[in-house]
Coordinates of C-alpha atoms in Angstrom, one line a residue:
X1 CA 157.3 83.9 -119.3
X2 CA 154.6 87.0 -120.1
X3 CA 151.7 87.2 -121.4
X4 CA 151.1 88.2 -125.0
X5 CA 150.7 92.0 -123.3
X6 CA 154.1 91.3 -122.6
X7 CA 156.0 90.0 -125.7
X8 CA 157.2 86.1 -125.2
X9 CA 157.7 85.5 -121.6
X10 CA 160.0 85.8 -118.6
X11 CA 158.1 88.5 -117.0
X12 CA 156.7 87.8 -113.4
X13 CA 154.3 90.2 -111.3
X14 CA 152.8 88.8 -107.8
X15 CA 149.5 89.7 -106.8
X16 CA 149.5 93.1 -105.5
X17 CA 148.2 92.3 -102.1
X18 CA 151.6 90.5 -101.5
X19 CA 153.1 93.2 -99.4
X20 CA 156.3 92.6 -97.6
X21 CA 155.6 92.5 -93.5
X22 CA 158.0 95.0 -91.6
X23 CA 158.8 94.5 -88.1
X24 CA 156.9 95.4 -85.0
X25 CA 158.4 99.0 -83.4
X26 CA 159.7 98.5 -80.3
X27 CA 160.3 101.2 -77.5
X28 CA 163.6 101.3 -75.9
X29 CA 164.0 100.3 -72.3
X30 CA 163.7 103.0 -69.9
X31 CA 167.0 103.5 -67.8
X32 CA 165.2 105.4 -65.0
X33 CA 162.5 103.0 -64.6
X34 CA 164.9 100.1 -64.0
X35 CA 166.9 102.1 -61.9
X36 CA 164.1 103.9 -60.0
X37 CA 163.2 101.3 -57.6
X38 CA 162.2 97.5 -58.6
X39 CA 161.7 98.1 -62.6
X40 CA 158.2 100.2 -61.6
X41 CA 157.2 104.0 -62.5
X42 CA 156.3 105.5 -59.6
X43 CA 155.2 109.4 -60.9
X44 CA 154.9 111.0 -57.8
X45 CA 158.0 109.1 -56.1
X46 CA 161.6 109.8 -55.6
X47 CA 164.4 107.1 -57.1
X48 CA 165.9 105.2 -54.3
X49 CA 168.9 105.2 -53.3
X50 CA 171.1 102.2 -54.8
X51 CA 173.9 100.1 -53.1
X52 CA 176.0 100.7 -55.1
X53 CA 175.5 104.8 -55.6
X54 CA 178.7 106.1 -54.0
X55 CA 181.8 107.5 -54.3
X56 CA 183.1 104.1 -55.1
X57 CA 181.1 104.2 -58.4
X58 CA 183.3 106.9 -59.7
X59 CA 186.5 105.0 -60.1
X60 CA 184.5 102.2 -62.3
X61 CA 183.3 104.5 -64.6
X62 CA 186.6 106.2 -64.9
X63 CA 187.8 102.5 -65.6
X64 CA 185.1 101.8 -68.0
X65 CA 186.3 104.8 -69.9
X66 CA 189.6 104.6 -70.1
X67 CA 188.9 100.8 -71.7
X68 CA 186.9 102.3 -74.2
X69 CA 189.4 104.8 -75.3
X70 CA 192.3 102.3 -75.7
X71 CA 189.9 100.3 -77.9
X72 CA 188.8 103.2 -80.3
X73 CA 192.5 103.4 -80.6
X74 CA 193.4 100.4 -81.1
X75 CA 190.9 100.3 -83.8
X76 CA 192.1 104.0 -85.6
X77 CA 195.6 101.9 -85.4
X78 CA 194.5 99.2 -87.5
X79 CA 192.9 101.5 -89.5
X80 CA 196.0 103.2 -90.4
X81 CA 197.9 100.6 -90.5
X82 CA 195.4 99.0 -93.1
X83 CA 195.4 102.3 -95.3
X84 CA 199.3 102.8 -95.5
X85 CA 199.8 98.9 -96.6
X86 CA 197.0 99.6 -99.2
X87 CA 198.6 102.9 -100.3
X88 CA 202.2 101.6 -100.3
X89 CA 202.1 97.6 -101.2
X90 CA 203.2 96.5 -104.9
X91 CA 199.9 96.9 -106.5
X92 CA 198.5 94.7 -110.1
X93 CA 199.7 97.2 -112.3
X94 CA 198.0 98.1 -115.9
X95 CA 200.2 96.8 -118.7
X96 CA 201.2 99.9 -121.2
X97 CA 201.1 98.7 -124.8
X98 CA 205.1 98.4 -125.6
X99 CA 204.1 100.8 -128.9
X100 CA 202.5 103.5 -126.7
X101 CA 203.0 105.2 -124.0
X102 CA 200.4 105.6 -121.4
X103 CA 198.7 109.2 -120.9
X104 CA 200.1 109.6 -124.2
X105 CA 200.0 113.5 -125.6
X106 CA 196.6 112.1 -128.0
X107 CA 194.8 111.4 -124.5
X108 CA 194.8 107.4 -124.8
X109 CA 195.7 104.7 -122.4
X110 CA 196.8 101.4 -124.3
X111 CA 196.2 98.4 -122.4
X112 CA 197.5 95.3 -123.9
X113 CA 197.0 91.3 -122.6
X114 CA 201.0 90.5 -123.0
X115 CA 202.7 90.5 -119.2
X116 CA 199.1 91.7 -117.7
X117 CA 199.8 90.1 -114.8
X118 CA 198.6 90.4 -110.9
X119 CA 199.8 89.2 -107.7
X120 CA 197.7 86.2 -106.0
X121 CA 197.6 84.7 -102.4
X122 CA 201.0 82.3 -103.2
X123 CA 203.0 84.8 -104.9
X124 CA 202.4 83.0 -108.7
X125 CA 200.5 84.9 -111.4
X126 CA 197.4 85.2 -112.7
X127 CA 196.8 86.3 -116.4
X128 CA 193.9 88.8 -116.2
X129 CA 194.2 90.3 -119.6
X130 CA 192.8 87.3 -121.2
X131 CA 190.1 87.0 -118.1
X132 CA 190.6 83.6 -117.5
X133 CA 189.3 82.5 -113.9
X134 CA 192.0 82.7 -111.3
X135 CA 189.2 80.9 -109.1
X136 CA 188.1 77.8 -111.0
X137 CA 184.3 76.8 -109.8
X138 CA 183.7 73.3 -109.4
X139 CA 181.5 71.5 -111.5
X140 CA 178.5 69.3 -110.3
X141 CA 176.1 67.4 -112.5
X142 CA 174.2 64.0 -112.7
X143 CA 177.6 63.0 -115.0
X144 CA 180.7 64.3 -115.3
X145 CA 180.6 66.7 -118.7
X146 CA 184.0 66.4 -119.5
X147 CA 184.8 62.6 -119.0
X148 CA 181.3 62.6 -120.9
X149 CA 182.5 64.6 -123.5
X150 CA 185.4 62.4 -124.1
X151 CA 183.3 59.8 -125.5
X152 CA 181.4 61.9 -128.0
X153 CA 181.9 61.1 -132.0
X154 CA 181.9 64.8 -132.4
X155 CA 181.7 68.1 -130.5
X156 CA 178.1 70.1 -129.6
X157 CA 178.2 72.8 -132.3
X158 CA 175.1 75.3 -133.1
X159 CA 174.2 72.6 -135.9
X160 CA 172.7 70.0 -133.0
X161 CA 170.7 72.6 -131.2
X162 CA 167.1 73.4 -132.1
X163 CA 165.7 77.0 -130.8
X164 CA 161.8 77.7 -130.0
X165 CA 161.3 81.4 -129.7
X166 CA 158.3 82.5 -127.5
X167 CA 156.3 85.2 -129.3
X168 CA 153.2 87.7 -129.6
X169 CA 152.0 89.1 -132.9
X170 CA 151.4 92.3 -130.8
X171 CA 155.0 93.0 -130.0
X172 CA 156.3 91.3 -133.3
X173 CA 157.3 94.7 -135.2
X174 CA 159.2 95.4 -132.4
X175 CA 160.7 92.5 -131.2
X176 CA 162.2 91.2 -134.3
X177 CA 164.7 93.3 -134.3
X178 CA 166.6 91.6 -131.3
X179 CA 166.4 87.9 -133.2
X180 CA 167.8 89.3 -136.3
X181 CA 170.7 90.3 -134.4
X182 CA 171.6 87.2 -133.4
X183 CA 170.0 84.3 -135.4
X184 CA 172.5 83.4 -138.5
X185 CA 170.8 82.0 -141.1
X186 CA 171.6 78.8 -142.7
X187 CA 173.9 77.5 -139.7
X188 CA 171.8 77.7 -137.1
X189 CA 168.1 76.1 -136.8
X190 CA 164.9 77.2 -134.9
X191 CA 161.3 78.1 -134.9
X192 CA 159.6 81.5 -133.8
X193 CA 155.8 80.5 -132.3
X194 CA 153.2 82.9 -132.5
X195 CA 149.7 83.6 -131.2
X196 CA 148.9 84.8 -134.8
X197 CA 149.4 85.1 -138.0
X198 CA 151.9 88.3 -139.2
X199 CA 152.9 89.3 -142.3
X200 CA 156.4 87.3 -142.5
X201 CA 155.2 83.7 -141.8
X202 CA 153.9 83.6 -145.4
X203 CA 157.1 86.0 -147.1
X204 CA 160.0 84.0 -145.2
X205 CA 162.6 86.6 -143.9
X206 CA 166.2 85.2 -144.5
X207 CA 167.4 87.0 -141.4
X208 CA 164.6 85.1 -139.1
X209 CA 164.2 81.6 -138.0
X210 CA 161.2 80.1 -139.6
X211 CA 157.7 81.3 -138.3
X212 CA 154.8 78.9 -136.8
X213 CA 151.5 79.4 -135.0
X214 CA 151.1 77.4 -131.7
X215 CA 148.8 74.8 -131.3
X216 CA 144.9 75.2 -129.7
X217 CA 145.6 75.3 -125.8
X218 CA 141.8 76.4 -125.3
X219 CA 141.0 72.5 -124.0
X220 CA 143.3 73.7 -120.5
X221 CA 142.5 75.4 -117.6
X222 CA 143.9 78.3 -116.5
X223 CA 142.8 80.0 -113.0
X224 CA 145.3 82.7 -111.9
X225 CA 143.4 86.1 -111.5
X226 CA 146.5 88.0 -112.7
X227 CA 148.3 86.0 -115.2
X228 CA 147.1 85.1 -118.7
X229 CA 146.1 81.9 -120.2
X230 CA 148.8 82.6 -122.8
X231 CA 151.4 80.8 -120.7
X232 CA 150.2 77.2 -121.0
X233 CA 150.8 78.1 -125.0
X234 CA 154.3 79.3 -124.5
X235 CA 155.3 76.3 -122.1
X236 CA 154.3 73.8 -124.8
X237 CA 157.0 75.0 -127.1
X238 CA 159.7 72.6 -126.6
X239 CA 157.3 69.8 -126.5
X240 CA 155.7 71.5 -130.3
X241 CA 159.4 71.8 -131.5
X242 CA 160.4 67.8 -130.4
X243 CA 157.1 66.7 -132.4
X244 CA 158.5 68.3 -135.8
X245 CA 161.2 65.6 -135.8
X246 CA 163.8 67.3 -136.9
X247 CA 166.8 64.9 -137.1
X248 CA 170.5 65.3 -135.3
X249 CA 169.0 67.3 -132.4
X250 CA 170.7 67.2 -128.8
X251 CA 169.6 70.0 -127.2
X252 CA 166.3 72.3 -127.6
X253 CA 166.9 75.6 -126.2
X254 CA 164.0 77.9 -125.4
X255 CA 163.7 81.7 -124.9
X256 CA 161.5 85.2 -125.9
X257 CA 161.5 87.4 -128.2
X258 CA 163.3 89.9 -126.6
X259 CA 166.0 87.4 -125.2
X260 CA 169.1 87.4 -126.9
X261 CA 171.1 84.6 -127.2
X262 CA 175.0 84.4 -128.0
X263 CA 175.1 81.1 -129.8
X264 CA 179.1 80.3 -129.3
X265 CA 179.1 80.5 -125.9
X266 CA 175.8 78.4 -125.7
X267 CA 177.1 75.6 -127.7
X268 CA 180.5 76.0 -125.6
X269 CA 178.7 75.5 -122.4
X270 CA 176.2 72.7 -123.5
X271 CA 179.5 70.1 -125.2
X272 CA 180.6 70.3 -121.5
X273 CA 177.2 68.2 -120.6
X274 CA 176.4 64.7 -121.9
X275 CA 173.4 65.2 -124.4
X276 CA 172.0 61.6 -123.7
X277 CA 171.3 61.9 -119.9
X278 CA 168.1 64.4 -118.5
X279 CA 169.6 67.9 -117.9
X280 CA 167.2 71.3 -117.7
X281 CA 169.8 74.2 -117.5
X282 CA 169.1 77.6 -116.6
X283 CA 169.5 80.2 -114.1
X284 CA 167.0 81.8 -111.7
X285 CA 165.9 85.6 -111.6
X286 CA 168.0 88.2 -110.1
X287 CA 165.1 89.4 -108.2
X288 CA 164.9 87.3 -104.7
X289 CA 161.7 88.4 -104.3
X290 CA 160.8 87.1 -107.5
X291 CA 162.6 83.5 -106.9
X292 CA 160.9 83.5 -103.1
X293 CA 156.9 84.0 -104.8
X294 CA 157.9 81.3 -107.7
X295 CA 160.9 79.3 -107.3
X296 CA 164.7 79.2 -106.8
X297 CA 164.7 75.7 -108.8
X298 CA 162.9 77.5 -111.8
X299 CA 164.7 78.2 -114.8
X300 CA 163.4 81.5 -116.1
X301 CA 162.1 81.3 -119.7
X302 CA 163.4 84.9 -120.7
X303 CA 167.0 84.3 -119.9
X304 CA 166.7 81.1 -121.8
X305 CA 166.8 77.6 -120.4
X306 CA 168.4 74.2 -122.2
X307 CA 166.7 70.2 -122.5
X308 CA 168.4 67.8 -123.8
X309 CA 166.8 65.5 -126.0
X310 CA 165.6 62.9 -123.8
X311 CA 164.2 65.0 -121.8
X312 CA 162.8 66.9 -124.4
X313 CA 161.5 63.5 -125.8
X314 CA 159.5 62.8 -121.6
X315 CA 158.6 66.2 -121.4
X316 CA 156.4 65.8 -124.8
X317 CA 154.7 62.6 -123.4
X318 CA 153.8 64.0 -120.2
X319 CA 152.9 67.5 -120.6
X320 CA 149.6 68.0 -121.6
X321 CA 148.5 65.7 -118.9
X322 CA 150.7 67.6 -116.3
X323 CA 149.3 71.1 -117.0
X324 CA 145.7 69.5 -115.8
X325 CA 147.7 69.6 -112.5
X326 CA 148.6 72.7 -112.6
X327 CA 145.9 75.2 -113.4
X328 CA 146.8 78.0 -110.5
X329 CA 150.1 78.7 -111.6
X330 CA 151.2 82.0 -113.0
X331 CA 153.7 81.4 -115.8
X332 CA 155.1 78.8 -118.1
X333 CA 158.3 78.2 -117.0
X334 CA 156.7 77.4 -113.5
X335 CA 154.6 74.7 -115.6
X336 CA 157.5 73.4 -117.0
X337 CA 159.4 73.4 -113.8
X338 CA 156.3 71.7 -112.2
X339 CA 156.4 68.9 -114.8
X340 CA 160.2 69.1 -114.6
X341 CA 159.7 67.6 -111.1
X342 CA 157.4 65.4 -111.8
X343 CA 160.0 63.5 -114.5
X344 CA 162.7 63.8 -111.2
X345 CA 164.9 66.6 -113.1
X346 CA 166.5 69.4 -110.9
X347 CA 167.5 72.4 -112.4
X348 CA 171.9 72.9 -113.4
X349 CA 172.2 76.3 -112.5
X350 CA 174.5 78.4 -115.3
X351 CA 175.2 81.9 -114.3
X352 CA 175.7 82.8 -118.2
X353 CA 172.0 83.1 -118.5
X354 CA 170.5 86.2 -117.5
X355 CA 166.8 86.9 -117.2
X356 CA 167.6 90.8 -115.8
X357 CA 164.4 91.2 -113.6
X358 CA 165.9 95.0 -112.7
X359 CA 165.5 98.1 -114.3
X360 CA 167.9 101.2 -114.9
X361 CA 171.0 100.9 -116.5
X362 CA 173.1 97.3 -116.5
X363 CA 176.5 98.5 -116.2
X364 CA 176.8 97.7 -112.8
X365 CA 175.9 94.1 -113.6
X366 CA 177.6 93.8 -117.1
X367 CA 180.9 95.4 -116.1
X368 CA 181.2 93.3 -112.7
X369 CA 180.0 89.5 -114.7
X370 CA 180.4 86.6 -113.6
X371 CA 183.7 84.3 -114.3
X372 CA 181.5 81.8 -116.9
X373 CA 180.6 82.7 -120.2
X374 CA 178.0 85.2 -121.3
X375 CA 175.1 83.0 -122.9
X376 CA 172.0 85.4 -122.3
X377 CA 170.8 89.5 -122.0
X378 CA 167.0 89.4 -121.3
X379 CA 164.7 92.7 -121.3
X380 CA 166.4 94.7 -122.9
X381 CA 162.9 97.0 -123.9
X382 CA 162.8 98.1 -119.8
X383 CA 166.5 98.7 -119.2
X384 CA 168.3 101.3 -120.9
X385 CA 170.4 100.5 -123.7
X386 CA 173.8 99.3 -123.8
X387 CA 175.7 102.1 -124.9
X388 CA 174.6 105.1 -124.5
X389 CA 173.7 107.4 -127.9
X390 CA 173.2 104.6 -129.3
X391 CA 170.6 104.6 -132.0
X392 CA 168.1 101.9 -130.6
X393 CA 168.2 99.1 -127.8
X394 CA 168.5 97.0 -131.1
X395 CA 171.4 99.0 -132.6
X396 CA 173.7 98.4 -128.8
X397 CA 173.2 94.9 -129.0
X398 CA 174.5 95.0 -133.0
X399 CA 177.5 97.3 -132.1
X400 CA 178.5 94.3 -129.3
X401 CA 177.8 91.9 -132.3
X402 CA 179.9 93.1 -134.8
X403 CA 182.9 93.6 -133.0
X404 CA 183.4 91.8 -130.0
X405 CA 181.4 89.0 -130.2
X406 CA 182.3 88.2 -133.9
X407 CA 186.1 88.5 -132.9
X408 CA 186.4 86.6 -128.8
X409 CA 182.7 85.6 -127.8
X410 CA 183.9 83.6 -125.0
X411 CA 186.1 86.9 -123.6
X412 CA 183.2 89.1 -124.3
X413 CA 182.3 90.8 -120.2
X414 CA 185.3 89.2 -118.8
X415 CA 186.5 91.2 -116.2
X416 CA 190.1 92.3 -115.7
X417 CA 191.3 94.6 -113.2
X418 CA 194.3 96.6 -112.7
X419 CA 195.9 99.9 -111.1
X420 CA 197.6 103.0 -112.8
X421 CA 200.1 103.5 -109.5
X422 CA 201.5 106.3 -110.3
X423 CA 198.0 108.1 -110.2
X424 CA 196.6 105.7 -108.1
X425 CA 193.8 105.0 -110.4
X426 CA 191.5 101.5 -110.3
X427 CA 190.8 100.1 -113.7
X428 CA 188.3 97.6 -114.4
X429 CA 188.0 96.2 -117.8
X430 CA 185.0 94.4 -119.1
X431 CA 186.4 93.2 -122.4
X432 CA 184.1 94.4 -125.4
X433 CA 181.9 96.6 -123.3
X434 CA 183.1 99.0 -120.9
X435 CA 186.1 100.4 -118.7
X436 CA 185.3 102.3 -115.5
X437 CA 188.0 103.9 -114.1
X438 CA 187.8 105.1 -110.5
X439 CA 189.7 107.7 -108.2
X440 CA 191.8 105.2 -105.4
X441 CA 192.7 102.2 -104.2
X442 CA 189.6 99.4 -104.6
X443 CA 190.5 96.3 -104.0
X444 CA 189.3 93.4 -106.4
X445 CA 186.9 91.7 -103.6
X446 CA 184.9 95.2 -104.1
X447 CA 185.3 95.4 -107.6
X448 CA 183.8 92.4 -108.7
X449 CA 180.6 93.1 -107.0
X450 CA 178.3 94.6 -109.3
X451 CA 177.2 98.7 -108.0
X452 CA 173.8 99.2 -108.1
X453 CA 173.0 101.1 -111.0
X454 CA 170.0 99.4 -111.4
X455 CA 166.6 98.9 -109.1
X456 CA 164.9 95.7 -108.4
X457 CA 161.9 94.8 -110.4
X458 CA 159.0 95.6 -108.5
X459 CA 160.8 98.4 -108.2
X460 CA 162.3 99.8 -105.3
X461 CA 165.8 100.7 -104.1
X462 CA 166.1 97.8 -101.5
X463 CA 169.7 96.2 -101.3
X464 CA 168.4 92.6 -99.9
X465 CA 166.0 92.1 -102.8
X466 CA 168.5 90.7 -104.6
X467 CA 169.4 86.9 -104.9
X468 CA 173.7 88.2 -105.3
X469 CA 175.8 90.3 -103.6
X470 CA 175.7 94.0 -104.5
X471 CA 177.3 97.3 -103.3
X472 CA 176.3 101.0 -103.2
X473 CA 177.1 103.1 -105.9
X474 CA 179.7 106.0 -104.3
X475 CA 178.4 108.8 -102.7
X476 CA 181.5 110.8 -102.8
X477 CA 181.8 113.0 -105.5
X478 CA 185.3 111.8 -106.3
X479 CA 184.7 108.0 -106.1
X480 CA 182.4 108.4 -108.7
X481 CA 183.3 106.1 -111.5
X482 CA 184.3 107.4 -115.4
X483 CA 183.6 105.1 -118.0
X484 CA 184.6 104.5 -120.9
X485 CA 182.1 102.3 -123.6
X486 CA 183.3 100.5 -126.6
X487 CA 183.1 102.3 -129.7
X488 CA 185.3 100.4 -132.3
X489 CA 186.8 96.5 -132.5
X490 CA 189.2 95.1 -134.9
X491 CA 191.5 92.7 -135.1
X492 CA 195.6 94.0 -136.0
X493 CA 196.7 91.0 -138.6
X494 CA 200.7 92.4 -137.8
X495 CA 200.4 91.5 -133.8
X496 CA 197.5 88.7 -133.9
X497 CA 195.7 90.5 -131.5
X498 CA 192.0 92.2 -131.0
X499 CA 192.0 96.1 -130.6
X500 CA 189.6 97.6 -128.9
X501 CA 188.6 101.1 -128.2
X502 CA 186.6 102.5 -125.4
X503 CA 185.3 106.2 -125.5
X504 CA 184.8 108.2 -122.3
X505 CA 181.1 109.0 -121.4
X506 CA 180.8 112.4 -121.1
X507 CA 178.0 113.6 -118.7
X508 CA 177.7 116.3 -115.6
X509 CA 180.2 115.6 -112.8
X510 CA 180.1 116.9 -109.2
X511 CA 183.2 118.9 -108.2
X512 CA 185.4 116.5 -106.4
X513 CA 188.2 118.4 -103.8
X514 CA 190.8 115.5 -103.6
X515 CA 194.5 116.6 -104.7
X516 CA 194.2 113.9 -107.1
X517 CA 194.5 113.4 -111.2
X518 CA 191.6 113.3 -112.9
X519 CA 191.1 110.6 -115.6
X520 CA 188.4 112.9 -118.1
X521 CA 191.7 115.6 -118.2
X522 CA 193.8 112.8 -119.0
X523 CA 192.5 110.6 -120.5
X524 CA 190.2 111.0 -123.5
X525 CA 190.0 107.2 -124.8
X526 CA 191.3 103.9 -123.6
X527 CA 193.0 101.1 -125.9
X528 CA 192.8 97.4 -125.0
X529 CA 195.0 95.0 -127.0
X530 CA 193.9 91.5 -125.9
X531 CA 194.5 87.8 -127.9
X532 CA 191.9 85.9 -128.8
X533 CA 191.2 82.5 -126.6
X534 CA 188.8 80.2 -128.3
X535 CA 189.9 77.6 -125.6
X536 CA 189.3 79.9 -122.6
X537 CA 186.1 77.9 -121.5
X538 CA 187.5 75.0 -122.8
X539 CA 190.0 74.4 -120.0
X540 CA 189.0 71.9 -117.0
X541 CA 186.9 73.9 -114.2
X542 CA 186.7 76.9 -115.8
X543 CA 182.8 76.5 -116.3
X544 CA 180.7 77.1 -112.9
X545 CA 177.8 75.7 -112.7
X546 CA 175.4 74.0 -109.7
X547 CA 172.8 71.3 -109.7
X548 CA 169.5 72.1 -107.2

């Protein structure tokens, strides 16, 4: 969580003496001193003669040679070999919409979900146009969530979960905007906390949960030299919240001000978990660095983490005298997971929430998510927006709102991925946001790890500082992506299926040589036709998450 400099929470910085150590530079071994005569250096010495320094030397190094040769061949075989069964193998083709034709004379590719099909390991199919998981991820908590589940009188919806939003009346003016885009009033309930009082906690605002100023935390200590004592208020939120006594509650979910939540896909993912038993779910930060100076079994406060009630219930009993414990740490959601450990709880790991220590632009992570529903955008004032021309960071989030969200939450990121073969195009659809389209063959395995279009938080361009897998973002001219962001949803009543339509991003393009087509000549816009699947997450495995 941050300070009240920073808006809610979720923000970490390590001392700045915390420098990592590089390794010691090491000289290469010198050939002629071994050789010269017993590993010494003699300056003023001649190199002995050697045993083995003849004419019979000559015929090893010829055979040393010629093995090296037949191995660089061997390997520019496979290489070859590799490339044509990549150029000329059936490839995942991209469904045309049976009303359009693709690379029409209007410059627009239709896409549609019906028959999107790709080849897997066994021959059978996978459907990709509705993004469901071809890989299920097992599932590993305390209880099994779906035998739980069984047992429940009645499903998790939004109406058993109680929110307590982290904020600062410094950043209020601006970080209101973000709640209002995804609070709805009269189904949902929650409380915003505050340092101090701002204009709306006495003029209620329909559009905003209800406002209320923490509790005194002045009786605590607080020691770290470059934190701020703020964070002892923000981790006493849940406990504040449990003490109202609101009735019917299972789960109290925590986040910032400038974390937004997508409140389907939340209550999707916490019916798959038995309310009565002590879960804390969450994810960690995206930064390993920042994971390595606070913890991997820390659920970060900004991308939002879940208690059930129970635990909600020992939490409140316990805290205030486990923050005595704790004076040195930086955050609150490092208090909380210290107290967490004290009650025995380990952290369930969801991937959905996303706490985005990075900066840049997100595409790279948004358009390669992972297979689990999207339950969490966090930072959104330090990354660039969503969409590009778009008004404000606020205005992106509402243009993802009012179309995709409102008509498939659960598909909203999904990746699908398929090939124009006659152009030997890669297309890689992430439903309701974006479609890149790239010059070539790239297989899947490359195109589901997100490019880095994005630098770590501390920040710096350094390819191990994260806790996932990444790749490089192409260096040839002509393997540089085109994408194409949403810029309409609807949903076709006549065909019972979601339209939407993805704009190419028009920016400055290096010249690329390759006797290729290019997609911004061809293609102007791209149409996706997809069906709605309220079930998607619904189906047994299709949910990863991790325990510890």
């Amino acid at each position: 969580m941050r300070d009240e400099g920073g808006g809610g929470g979720g923000n970490h910085k390590v001392p700045s003496d915390a420098k990592p150590v590089a390794p010691n530079n090491t000289k290469p071994l010198s050939v002629w001193g071994v050789l010269g005569g017993d590993g010494h250096h003699h300056h003023n010495a001649k190199p002995l003669p050697h045993p083995w320094a003849s004419r019979d030397c000559k015929p090893f190094f010829m055979l040393h040679r010629l093995v090296f040769l037949l191995l660089l061949l061997s390997v520019l075989l496979l290489y070859f070999l590799y490339t044509y069964n990549l150029l000329f193998s059936p490839l995942p083709s991209c469904p045309v919409s049976s009303t359009a034709t693709a690379l029409a004379a209007d410059a627009v590719l239709h896409l549609s979900s019906a028959n999107f099909t790709t080849s897997i390991g066994n021959g059978s199919s996978a459907d990709v146009g509705r993004s469901s998981p071809s890989t299920p991820v097992p599932i590993a908590a305390p209880r099994s969530p779906s035998s739980a589940a069984a047992a429940f009188p009645a499903a998790t919806g939004l109406q058993h979960i109680v929110f307590g939003i982290a904020a600062s009346a410094k950043l209020w003016e601006k970080r209101k905007a973000y709640i209002k885009v995804w609070w709805r009033p009269r189904r949902m309930r929650g409380f915003v906390w505050l340092d101090k009082p701002v204009k709306e906690l006495k003029a209620t605002d329909p559009g905003l949960p209800l406002l209320k100023i923490s509790g005194d935390t002045s009786r605590f200590p607080y020691t770290h030299r470059k934190g701020d004592r703020s964070a002892i208020r923000i981790s006493r939120i849940v406990s504040e919240t449990f003490r109202l006594g609101l009735p019917n509650v299972r789960w109290f979910v925590m986040g910032d001000d400038d974390t937004v939540f997508f409140p389907d896909n939340l209550a999707c993912i916490l019916s798959r978990f038995d309310h009565r038993q002590p879960y804390y779910i969450g994810s960690h930060s995206e930064s390993h660095l920042q994971n390595i100076y606070f913890s991997y079994n820390m659920a970060y406060g900004g991308g939002g983490f879940a208690i059930s009630a129970p635990l909600a219930a020992a939490l409140a009993s316990v805290q205030d005298k486990c923050l005595y414990r704790y004076p040195a740490l930086y955050g609150s959601d490092d208090r909380i997971q210290a107290c967490m450990a004290e009650l025995g709880v380990p952290l369930t790991r969801h991937p959905g929430f996303h706490q985005y220590d990075v900066y840049g632009d997100l595409l790279g992570l948004l358009a390669a998510h992972p297979v689990a529903p999207l339950v969490s955008l966090h930072h959104l004032d330090v990354v660039q927006p969503l969409f590009p021309g778009a008004g404000s960071r606020a205005a992106a989030i509402r243009r993802l709102f009012d179309g995709p969200v409102r008509l498939d939450s659960g598909g909203v990121m999904q990746q699908s991925i398929c090939y124009e073969r006659r152009r030997l195009w890669t297309v890689s659809v992430a439903w309701g946001f974006a479609v890149t389209v790239v010059r070539g063959v790239m297989s899947p395995r490359e195109m589901e790890t997100p490019a880095r279009t994005f630098l770590n938080w501390y920040p710096r361009a350094d390819y191990t500082a994260y806790a996932f897998n990444t790749r490089p973002v192409a260096r040839n001219p002509c393997q540089k992506p085109f994408v194409y962001y949403l810029a309409s949803a609807r949903y076709d009543n006549a065909r019972q299926t979601t339209v939407t339509e993805y704009k190419r991003h028009r920016e400055t393009r290096p010249l690329c040589k390759w006797r290729m087509a290019d997609p911004s000549a061809l293609v102007g816009r791209i149409v996706v036709h997809k069906k709605p699947d309220p079930g998607l997450w619904d189906r047994k495995g299709s949910v990863g998450m991790t325990i510890g």
